[in-house]
Amino acid sequence: MGGLSFLIYPWGLIVQGVALWHFVKRRPENYWLFIIIFGGVLGAGVYLVVEMIPDLGLLRGVFQGFGRRSRIQMLETQILDNPSAGNLEELAELNFEQKNYAKAREALNRAIAARSDSPHAFYLRGKAALGMGDYAGAIPDLEYVVGKDAKFDYYRATGLLGDAYARTGDLEKAAYYFGPAAQFSTTPETLYNYANYLRLSGKKEEAREWAQKLAAKKRTLPRYMQRVERPWFRKGKVLLKELAS
């Protein structure tokens, strides 16, 4: 048994270390932290099977990132000779996926200057501005898109416009755009943004109700989508705590 303990001892610590690293990176439910720490190697092993192994499917985005970076370099070279709107929009999309929002916005400025009738380009530039925290700068682009089609991207454009107005302090216009978005869109992003708008409007009880809808939404989603939407659920939990104080 002594020899067996010697074999388990270092590997048990490694398994716990890996589980703790993954917990800090992904931030699942807090009860897992107690299972990892107090459950020893068995608790850490259960965590790896239930939480970490399913997350490996999300690693596809990491490997795709290498391909995106290669494609970005190729497009940047092509654009020197052929700065077409199509090439510029593709470059912007790739940079957006890499969260290089400033570069995406720069490429879209050039694409829109070359071809100013693409709602998709305006929408992507608006989202890039939101990614940079430039809510005021996102409003004109999102207004253009919503003006063309209020249902654009399943009302997500309308919801993002409402959120941009809420974050810039124009709660009246935010209410106007959040009306249809909250009615027809049930994405975690829209649920959170609408709850946050209600908080900013001083409607604490309604904000709590919508934050609770966000929490309930998590239980209805497949496990894979729960992982994809985890940042919004995490924000919702923080919002609920703020509303409870």
PDB file of C-alpha atoms in Angstrom:
ATOM      1  CA  MET A   1       0.000   0.000   0.000  1.00  0.00           C
ATOM      2  CA  GLY A   2       2.901   2.314   0.771  1.00  0.00           C
ATOM      3  CA  GLY A   3       4.213   1.881  -2.760  1.00  0.00           C
ATOM      4  CA  LEU A   4       0.729   2.475  -4.176  1.00  0.00           C
ATOM      5  CA  SER A   5       0.352   5.657  -2.149  1.00  0.00           C
ATOM      6  CA  PHE A   6       3.675   6.849  -3.498  1.00  0.00           C
ATOM      7  CA  LEU A   7       2.396   6.361  -7.051  1.00  0.00           C
ATOM      8  CA  ILE A   8      -0.954   8.073  -6.392  1.00  0.00           C
ATOM      9  CA  TYR A   9       0.556  10.995  -4.453  1.00  0.00           C
ATOM     10  CA  PRO A  10       2.289  12.936  -7.238  1.00  0.00           C
ATOM     11  CA  TRP A  11      -0.329  12.104  -9.888  1.00  0.00           C
ATOM     12  CA  GLY A  12      -3.150  13.093  -7.547  1.00  0.00           C
ATOM     13  CA  LEU A  13      -1.613  16.526  -7.099  1.00  0.00           C
ATOM     14  CA  ILE A  14      -1.167  16.879 -10.852  1.00  0.00           C
ATOM     15  CA  VAL A  15      -4.819  15.956 -11.504  1.00  0.00           C
ATOM     16  CA  GLN A  16      -5.959  18.452  -8.865  1.00  0.00           C
ATOM     17  CA  GLY A  17      -3.657  21.103 -10.313  1.00  0.00           C
ATOM     18  CA  VAL A  18      -5.047  20.622 -13.822  1.00  0.00           C
ATOM     19  CA  ALA A  19      -8.605  20.723 -12.502  1.00  0.00           C
ATOM     20  CA  LEU A  20      -7.926  23.958 -10.570  1.00  0.00           C
ATOM     21  CA  TRP A  21      -6.305  25.538 -13.628  1.00  0.00           C
ATOM     22  CA  HIS A  22      -9.336  24.697 -15.757  1.00  0.00           C
ATOM     23  CA  PHE A  23     -11.720  25.970 -13.051  1.00  0.00           C
ATOM     24  CA  VAL A  24      -9.960  29.355 -12.941  1.00  0.00           C
ATOM     25  CA  LYS A  25      -9.990  29.619 -16.749  1.00  0.00           C
ATOM     26  CA  ARG A  26     -13.600  28.556 -17.355  1.00  0.00           C
ATOM     27  CA  ARG A  27     -15.328  29.493 -14.067  1.00  0.00           C
ATOM     28  CA  PRO A  28     -18.065  26.822 -13.873  1.00  0.00           C
ATOM     29  CA  GLU A  29     -20.367  26.536 -10.840  1.00  0.00           C
ATOM     30  CA  ASN A  30     -18.574  27.403  -7.590  1.00  0.00           C
ATOM     31  CA  TYR A  31     -19.409  24.080  -5.909  1.00  0.00           C
ATOM     32  CA  TRP A  32     -16.838  22.412  -8.174  1.00  0.00           C
ATOM     33  CA  LEU A  33     -14.064  24.227  -6.320  1.00  0.00           C
ATOM     34  CA  PHE A  34     -14.981  22.435  -3.082  1.00  0.00           C
ATOM     35  CA  ILE A  35     -15.213  19.104  -4.901  1.00  0.00           C
ATOM     36  CA  ILE A  36     -11.746  19.580  -6.401  1.00  0.00           C
ATOM     37  CA  ILE A  37     -10.096  20.679  -3.151  1.00  0.00           C
ATOM     38  CA  PHE A  38     -11.814  18.460  -0.595  1.00  0.00           C
ATOM     39  CA  GLY A  39     -12.570  15.509  -2.865  1.00  0.00           C
ATOM     40  CA  GLY A  40      -8.912  14.872  -3.552  1.00  0.00           C
ATOM     41  CA  VAL A  41      -7.902  13.023  -6.674  1.00  0.00           C
ATOM     42  CA  LEU A  42     -11.363  11.418  -6.947  1.00  0.00           C
ATOM     43  CA  GLY A  43     -13.157  14.781  -6.845  1.00  0.00           C
ATOM     44  CA  ALA A  44     -10.698  16.297  -9.318  1.00  0.00           C
ATOM     45  CA  GLY A  45     -11.134  13.288 -11.603  1.00  0.00           C
ATOM     46  CA  VAL A  46     -14.912  13.665 -11.562  1.00  0.00           C
ATOM     47  CA  TYR A  47     -14.504  17.350 -12.424  1.00  0.00           C
ATOM     48  CA  LEU A  48     -12.249  16.524 -15.382  1.00  0.00           C
ATOM     49  CA  VAL A  49     -14.781  14.036 -16.754  1.00  0.00           C
ATOM     50  CA  VAL A  50     -17.868  16.218 -16.248  1.00  0.00           C
ATOM     51  CA  GLU A  51     -16.474  19.680 -17.029  1.00  0.00           C
ATOM     52  CA  MET A  52     -13.071  19.612 -18.708  1.00  0.00           C
ATOM     53  CA  ILE A  53     -13.405  16.800 -21.249  1.00  0.00           C
ATOM     54  CA  PRO A  54     -16.639  18.232 -22.761  1.00  0.00           C
ATOM     55  CA  ASP A  55     -14.853  21.593 -23.043  1.00  0.00           C
ATOM     56  CA  LEU A  56     -12.317  20.023 -25.400  1.00  0.00           C
ATOM     57  CA  GLY A  57     -14.870  20.488 -28.161  1.00  0.00           C
ATOM     58  CA  LEU A  58     -14.435  24.231 -27.766  1.00  0.00           C
ATOM     59  CA  LEU A  59     -10.742  23.858 -28.595  1.00  0.00           C
ATOM     60  CA  ARG A  60     -11.709  23.743 -32.258  1.00  0.00           C
ATOM     61  CA  GLY A  61     -11.783  27.529 -32.101  1.00  0.00           C
ATOM     62  CA  VAL A  62      -8.152  27.540 -30.959  1.00  0.00           C
ATOM     63  CA  PHE A  63      -7.014  25.434 -33.919  1.00  0.00           C
ATOM     64  CA  GLN A  64      -9.197  27.434 -36.280  1.00  0.00           C
ATOM     65  CA  GLY A  65      -7.418  30.521 -34.975  1.00  0.00           C
ATOM     66  CA  PHE A  66      -4.166  29.365 -36.558  1.00  0.00           C
ATOM     67  CA  GLY A  67      -5.907  29.077 -39.914  1.00  0.00           C
ATOM     68  CA  ARG A  68      -7.512  32.488 -39.468  1.00  0.00           C
ATOM     69  CA  ARG A  69      -4.178  34.143 -38.778  1.00  0.00           C
ATOM     70  CA  SER A  70      -2.717  32.574 -41.918  1.00  0.00           C
ATOM     71  CA  ARG A  71      -5.705  33.743 -43.949  1.00  0.00           C
ATOM     72  CA  ILE A  72      -5.420  37.250 -42.477  1.00  0.00           C
ATOM     73  CA  GLN A  73      -1.803  37.504 -43.613  1.00  0.00           C
ATOM     74  CA  MET A  74      -2.779  36.295 -47.068  1.00  0.00           C
ATOM     75  CA  LEU A  75      -5.610  38.812 -47.370  1.00  0.00           C
ATOM     76  CA  GLU A  76      -3.449  41.688 -46.162  1.00  0.00           C
ATOM     77  CA  THR A  77      -1.062  40.900 -49.003  1.00  0.00           C
ATOM     78  CA  GLN A  78      -3.862  40.573 -51.570  1.00  0.00           C
ATOM     79  CA  ILE A  79      -5.429  43.864 -50.500  1.00  0.00           C
ATOM     80  CA  LEU A  80      -2.246  45.706 -51.442  1.00  0.00           C
ATOM     81  CA  ASP A  81      -3.073  44.916 -55.089  1.00  0.00           C
ATOM     82  CA  ASN A  82      -6.835  44.386 -54.834  1.00  0.00           C
ATOM     83  CA  PRO A  83      -8.488  46.447 -52.063  1.00  0.00           C
ATOM     84  CA  SER A  84     -11.971  45.249 -53.025  1.00  0.00           C
ATOM     85  CA  ALA A  85     -14.882  45.549 -50.604  1.00  0.00           C
ATOM     86  CA  GLY A  86     -15.198  41.753 -50.520  1.00  0.00           C
ATOM     87  CA  ASN A  87     -11.575  41.225 -49.495  1.00  0.00           C
ATOM     88  CA  LEU A  88     -11.802  43.978 -46.892  1.00  0.00           C
ATOM     89  CA  GLU A  89     -15.015  42.572 -45.399  1.00  0.00           C
ATOM     90  CA  GLU A  90     -13.506  39.098 -45.169  1.00  0.00           C
ATOM     91  CA  LEU A  91     -10.417  40.548 -43.496  1.00  0.00           C
ATOM     92  CA  ALA A  92     -12.661  42.392 -41.053  1.00  0.00           C
ATOM     93  CA  GLU A  93     -14.630  39.242 -40.214  1.00  0.00           C
ATOM     94  CA  LEU A  94     -11.457  37.278 -39.508  1.00  0.00           C
ATOM     95  CA  ASN A  95     -10.060  40.028 -37.305  1.00  0.00           C
ATOM     96  CA  PHE A  96     -13.388  40.267 -35.481  1.00  0.00           C
ATOM     97  CA  GLU A  97     -13.323  36.531 -34.778  1.00  0.00           C
ATOM     98  CA  GLN A  98      -9.825  37.002 -33.376  1.00  0.00           C
ATOM     99  CA  LYS A  99     -11.194  39.872 -31.235  1.00  0.00           C
ATOM    100  CA  ASN A 100      -8.953  42.349 -33.030  1.00  0.00           C
ATOM    101  CA  TYR A 101     -11.794  44.847 -33.052  1.00  0.00           C
ATOM    102  CA  ALA A 102      -9.744  47.904 -33.976  1.00  0.00           C
ATOM    103  CA  LYS A 103      -8.309  46.192 -37.064  1.00  0.00           C
ATOM    104  CA  ALA A 104     -11.760  44.899 -38.009  1.00  0.00           C
ATOM    105  CA  ARG A 105     -13.181  48.390 -37.749  1.00  0.00           C
ATOM    106  CA  GLU A 106     -10.360  49.853 -39.823  1.00  0.00           C
ATOM    107  CA  ALA A 107     -10.946  47.302 -42.612  1.00  0.00           C
ATOM    108  CA  LEU A 108     -14.676  47.955 -42.522  1.00  0.00           C
ATOM    109  CA  ASN A 109     -14.145  51.700 -42.833  1.00  0.00           C
ATOM    110  CA  ARG A 110     -12.394  51.016 -46.129  1.00  0.00           C
ATOM    111  CA  ALA A 111     -14.949  48.419 -47.244  1.00  0.00           C
ATOM    112  CA  ILE A 112     -17.881  50.744 -46.584  1.00  0.00           C
ATOM    113  CA  ALA A 113     -16.118  53.593 -48.367  1.00  0.00           C
ATOM    114  CA  ALA A 114     -15.833  51.316 -51.418  1.00  0.00           C
ATOM    115  CA  ARG A 115     -19.349  49.855 -51.165  1.00  0.00           C
ATOM    116  CA  SER A 116     -21.760  51.637 -48.836  1.00  0.00           C
ATOM    117  CA  ASP A 117     -24.860  49.461 -49.356  1.00  0.00           C
ATOM    118  CA  SER A 118     -23.966  46.370 -47.291  1.00  0.00           C
ATOM    119  CA  PRO A 119     -25.965  46.108 -44.024  1.00  0.00           C
ATOM    120  CA  HIS A 120     -23.699  43.247 -42.952  1.00  0.00           C
ATOM    121  CA  ALA A 121     -20.634  45.521 -43.124  1.00  0.00           C
ATOM    122  CA  PHE A 122     -22.353  48.226 -41.045  1.00  0.00           C
ATOM    123  CA  TYR A 123     -23.534  45.606 -38.558  1.00  0.00           C
ATOM    124  CA  LEU A 124     -20.074  44.132 -38.159  1.00  0.00           C
ATOM    125  CA  ARG A 125     -18.560  47.596 -37.737  1.00  0.00           C
ATOM    126  CA  GLY A 126     -21.153  48.364 -35.071  1.00  0.00           C
ATOM    127  CA  LYS A 127     -20.297  45.153 -33.218  1.00  0.00           C
ATOM    128  CA  ALA A 128     -16.581  45.951 -33.509  1.00  0.00           C
ATOM    129  CA  ALA A 129     -17.263  49.328 -31.903  1.00  0.00           C
ATOM    130  CA  LEU A 130     -19.158  47.595 -29.086  1.00  0.00           C
ATOM    131  CA  GLY A 131     -16.237  45.224 -28.626  1.00  0.00           C
ATOM    132  CA  MET A 132     -13.993  48.266 -28.180  1.00  0.00           C
ATOM    133  CA  GLY A 133     -16.405  49.786 -25.654  1.00  0.00           C
ATOM    134  CA  ASP A 134     -17.286  52.627 -28.062  1.00  0.00           C
ATOM    135  CA  TYR A 135     -21.054  52.512 -27.545  1.00  0.00           C
ATOM    136  CA  ALA A 136     -21.700  55.960 -29.007  1.00  0.00           C
ATOM    137  CA  GLY A 137     -19.687  55.044 -32.094  1.00  0.00           C
ATOM    138  CA  ALA A 138     -21.725  51.856 -32.591  1.00  0.00           C
ATOM    139  CA  ILE A 139     -25.093  53.633 -32.630  1.00  0.00           C
ATOM    140  CA  PRO A 140     -25.049  55.103 -36.187  1.00  0.00           C
ATOM    141  CA  ASP A 141     -24.086  51.762 -37.741  1.00  0.00           C
ATOM    142  CA  LEU A 142     -26.664  49.793 -35.761  1.00  0.00           C
ATOM    143  CA  GLU A 143     -29.335  52.388 -36.539  1.00  0.00           C
ATOM    144  CA  TYR A 144     -28.572  52.001 -40.246  1.00  0.00           C
ATOM    145  CA  VAL A 145     -28.959  48.217 -40.028  1.00  0.00           C
ATOM    146  CA  VAL A 146     -32.148  48.308 -37.941  1.00  0.00           C
ATOM    147  CA  GLY A 147     -33.564  50.944 -40.278  1.00  0.00           C
ATOM    148  CA  LYS A 148     -33.072  48.523 -43.155  1.00  0.00           C
ATOM    149  CA  ASP A 149     -34.431  45.499 -41.272  1.00  0.00           C
ATOM    150  CA  ALA A 150     -35.618  45.539 -37.653  1.00  0.00           C
ATOM    151  CA  LYS A 151     -35.401  41.726 -37.577  1.00  0.00           C
ATOM    152  CA  PHE A 152     -31.771  41.670 -38.695  1.00  0.00           C
ATOM    153  CA  ASP A 153     -29.870  38.747 -37.108  1.00  0.00           C
ATOM    154  CA  TYR A 154     -33.056  37.582 -35.365  1.00  0.00           C
ATOM    155  CA  TYR A 155     -33.510  40.958 -33.585  1.00  0.00           C
ATOM    156  CA  ARG A 156     -29.977  40.869 -32.198  1.00  0.00           C
ATOM    157  CA  ALA A 157     -29.098  44.120 -34.011  1.00  0.00           C
ATOM    158  CA  THR A 158     -32.129  45.804 -32.400  1.00  0.00           C
ATOM    159  CA  GLY A 159     -31.121  44.503 -28.963  1.00  0.00           C
ATOM    160  CA  LEU A 160     -27.544  45.691 -29.379  1.00  0.00           C
ATOM    161  CA  LEU A 161     -28.796  49.129 -30.423  1.00  0.00           C
ATOM    162  CA  GLY A 162     -30.945  49.282 -27.297  1.00  0.00           C
ATOM    163  CA  ASP A 163     -27.962  48.289 -25.178  1.00  0.00           C
ATOM    164  CA  ALA A 164     -25.759  50.932 -26.825  1.00  0.00           C
ATOM    165  CA  TYR A 165     -28.331  53.623 -26.063  1.00  0.00           C
ATOM    166  CA  ALA A 166     -28.715  52.385 -22.475  1.00  0.00           C
ATOM    167  CA  ARG A 167     -24.975  52.513 -21.876  1.00  0.00           C
ATOM    168  CA  THR A 168     -24.756  56.037 -23.276  1.00  0.00           C
ATOM    169  CA  GLY A 169     -27.548  57.203 -20.969  1.00  0.00           C
ATOM    170  CA  ASP A 170     -30.388  57.582 -23.478  1.00  0.00           C
ATOM    171  CA  LEU A 171     -32.840  55.301 -21.672  1.00  0.00           C
ATOM    172  CA  GLU A 172     -35.851  56.508 -23.654  1.00  0.00           C
ATOM    173  CA  LYS A 173     -34.410  55.350 -26.973  1.00  0.00           C
ATOM    174  CA  ALA A 174     -33.087  52.216 -25.290  1.00  0.00           C
ATOM    175  CA  ALA A 175     -36.652  51.347 -24.250  1.00  0.00           C
ATOM    176  CA  TYR A 176     -37.878  51.872 -27.820  1.00  0.00           C
ATOM    177  CA  TYR A 177     -35.397  49.408 -29.293  1.00  0.00           C
ATOM    178  CA  PHE A 178     -35.453  46.918 -26.439  1.00  0.00           C
ATOM    179  CA  GLY A 179     -39.226  46.548 -26.861  1.00  0.00           C
ATOM    180  CA  PRO A 180     -39.149  44.230 -29.897  1.00  0.00           C
ATOM    181  CA  ALA A 181     -35.784  42.706 -28.975  1.00  0.00           C
ATOM    182  CA  ALA A 182     -36.992  41.571 -25.551  1.00  0.00           C
ATOM    183  CA  GLN A 183     -40.245  40.315 -27.059  1.00  0.00           C
ATOM    184  CA  PHE A 184     -38.802  38.193 -29.846  1.00  0.00           C
ATOM    185  CA  SER A 185     -35.218  37.374 -28.847  1.00  0.00           C
ATOM    186  CA  THR A 186     -34.458  34.991 -25.988  1.00  0.00           C
ATOM    187  CA  THR A 187     -30.679  34.802 -26.347  1.00  0.00           C
ATOM    188  CA  PRO A 188     -28.706  35.049 -23.077  1.00  0.00           C
ATOM    189  CA  GLU A 189     -27.042  38.198 -24.437  1.00  0.00           C
ATOM    190  CA  THR A 190     -30.369  39.977 -24.967  1.00  0.00           C
ATOM    191  CA  LEU A 191     -31.777  38.785 -21.637  1.00  0.00           C
ATOM    192  CA  TYR A 192     -28.749  40.126 -19.787  1.00  0.00           C
ATOM    193  CA  ASN A 193     -28.628  43.433 -21.663  1.00  0.00           C
ATOM    194  CA  TYR A 194     -32.325  44.047 -21.097  1.00  0.00           C
ATOM    195  CA  ALA A 195     -32.042  43.238 -17.383  1.00  0.00           C
ATOM    196  CA  ASN A 196     -29.108  45.632 -17.150  1.00  0.00           C
ATOM    197  CA  TYR A 197     -31.104  48.341 -18.945  1.00  0.00           C
ATOM    198  CA  LEU A 198     -33.934  47.901 -16.419  1.00  0.00           C
ATOM    199  CA  ARG A 199     -31.399  48.255 -13.605  1.00  0.00           C
ATOM    200  CA  LEU A 200     -30.082  51.471 -15.111  1.00  0.00           C
ATOM    201  CA  SER A 201     -33.687  52.695 -15.403  1.00  0.00           C
ATOM    202  CA  GLY A 202     -34.245  52.146 -11.676  1.00  0.00           C
ATOM    203  CA  LYS A 203     -36.712  49.292 -12.274  1.00  0.00           C
ATOM    204  CA  LYS A 204     -35.122  46.961  -9.792  1.00  0.00           C
ATOM    205  CA  GLU A 205     -37.901  44.366  -9.521  1.00  0.00           C
ATOM    206  CA  GLU A 206     -38.286  44.045 -13.273  1.00  0.00           C
ATOM    207  CA  ALA A 207     -34.516  43.821 -13.644  1.00  0.00           C
ATOM    208  CA  ARG A 208     -34.430  40.986 -11.119  1.00  0.00           C
ATOM    209  CA  GLU A 209     -37.239  39.195 -12.976  1.00  0.00           C
ATOM    210  CA  TRP A 210     -35.318  39.309 -16.268  1.00  0.00           C
ATOM    211  CA  ALA A 211     -32.055  38.295 -14.614  1.00  0.00           C
ATOM    212  CA  GLN A 212     -33.908  35.292 -13.196  1.00  0.00           C
ATOM    213  CA  LYS A 213     -35.172  34.497 -16.705  1.00  0.00           C
ATOM    214  CA  LEU A 214     -31.538  34.442 -17.780  1.00  0.00           C
ATOM    215  CA  ALA A 215     -30.690  32.004 -14.985  1.00  0.00           C
ATOM    216  CA  ALA A 216     -33.660  29.816 -15.992  1.00  0.00           C
ATOM    217  CA  LYS A 217     -32.527  29.923 -19.625  1.00  0.00           C
ATOM    218  CA  LYS A 218     -29.360  28.096 -18.663  1.00  0.00           C
ATOM    219  CA  ARG A 219     -31.345  25.056 -17.537  1.00  0.00           C
ATOM    220  CA  THR A 220     -33.091  24.765 -20.910  1.00  0.00           C
ATOM    221  CA  LEU A 221     -29.951  24.846 -23.057  1.00  0.00           C
ATOM    222  CA  PRO A 222     -27.877  21.807 -24.074  1.00  0.00           C
ATOM    223  CA  ARG A 223     -24.628  21.415 -22.153  1.00  0.00           C
ATOM    224  CA  TYR A 224     -22.573  22.568 -25.127  1.00  0.00           C
ATOM    225  CA  MET A 225     -24.541  25.814 -25.441  1.00  0.00           C
ATOM    226  CA  GLN A 226     -24.315  26.359 -21.694  1.00  0.00           C
ATOM    227  CA  ARG A 227     -20.548  26.412 -22.110  1.00  0.00           C
ATOM    228  CA  VAL A 228     -20.658  28.738 -25.122  1.00  0.00           C
ATOM    229  CA  GLU A 229     -22.986  31.185 -23.348  1.00  0.00           C
ATOM    230  CA  ARG A 230     -21.247  30.880 -19.969  1.00  0.00           C
ATOM    231  CA  PRO A 231     -19.967  34.517 -19.911  1.00  0.00           C
ATOM    232  CA  TRP A 232     -23.552  35.839 -20.065  1.00  0.00           C
ATOM    233  CA  PHE A 233     -24.740  33.501 -17.323  1.00  0.00           C
ATOM    234  CA  ARG A 234     -21.815  34.615 -15.187  1.00  0.00           C
ATOM    235  CA  LYS A 235     -22.705  38.274 -15.751  1.00  0.00           C
ATOM    236  CA  GLY A 236     -26.299  37.462 -14.877  1.00  0.00           C
ATOM    237  CA  LYS A 237     -25.273  35.979 -11.525  1.00  0.00           C
ATOM    238  CA  VAL A 238     -23.289  39.109 -10.702  1.00  0.00           C
ATOM    239  CA  LEU A 239     -26.266  41.267 -11.673  1.00  0.00           C
ATOM    240  CA  LEU A 240     -28.597  39.269  -9.452  1.00  0.00           C
ATOM    241  CA  LYS A 241     -26.240  39.778  -6.516  1.00  0.00           C
ATOM    242  CA  GLU A 242     -26.162  43.531  -7.186  1.00  0.00           C
ATOM    243  CA  LEU A 243     -29.955  43.660  -7.332  1.00  0.00           C
ATOM    244  CA  ALA A 244     -30.263  41.720  -4.079  1.00  0.00           C
ATOM    245  CA  SER A 245     -28.147  44.233  -2.149  1.00  0.00           C
TER     246      SER A 245
END
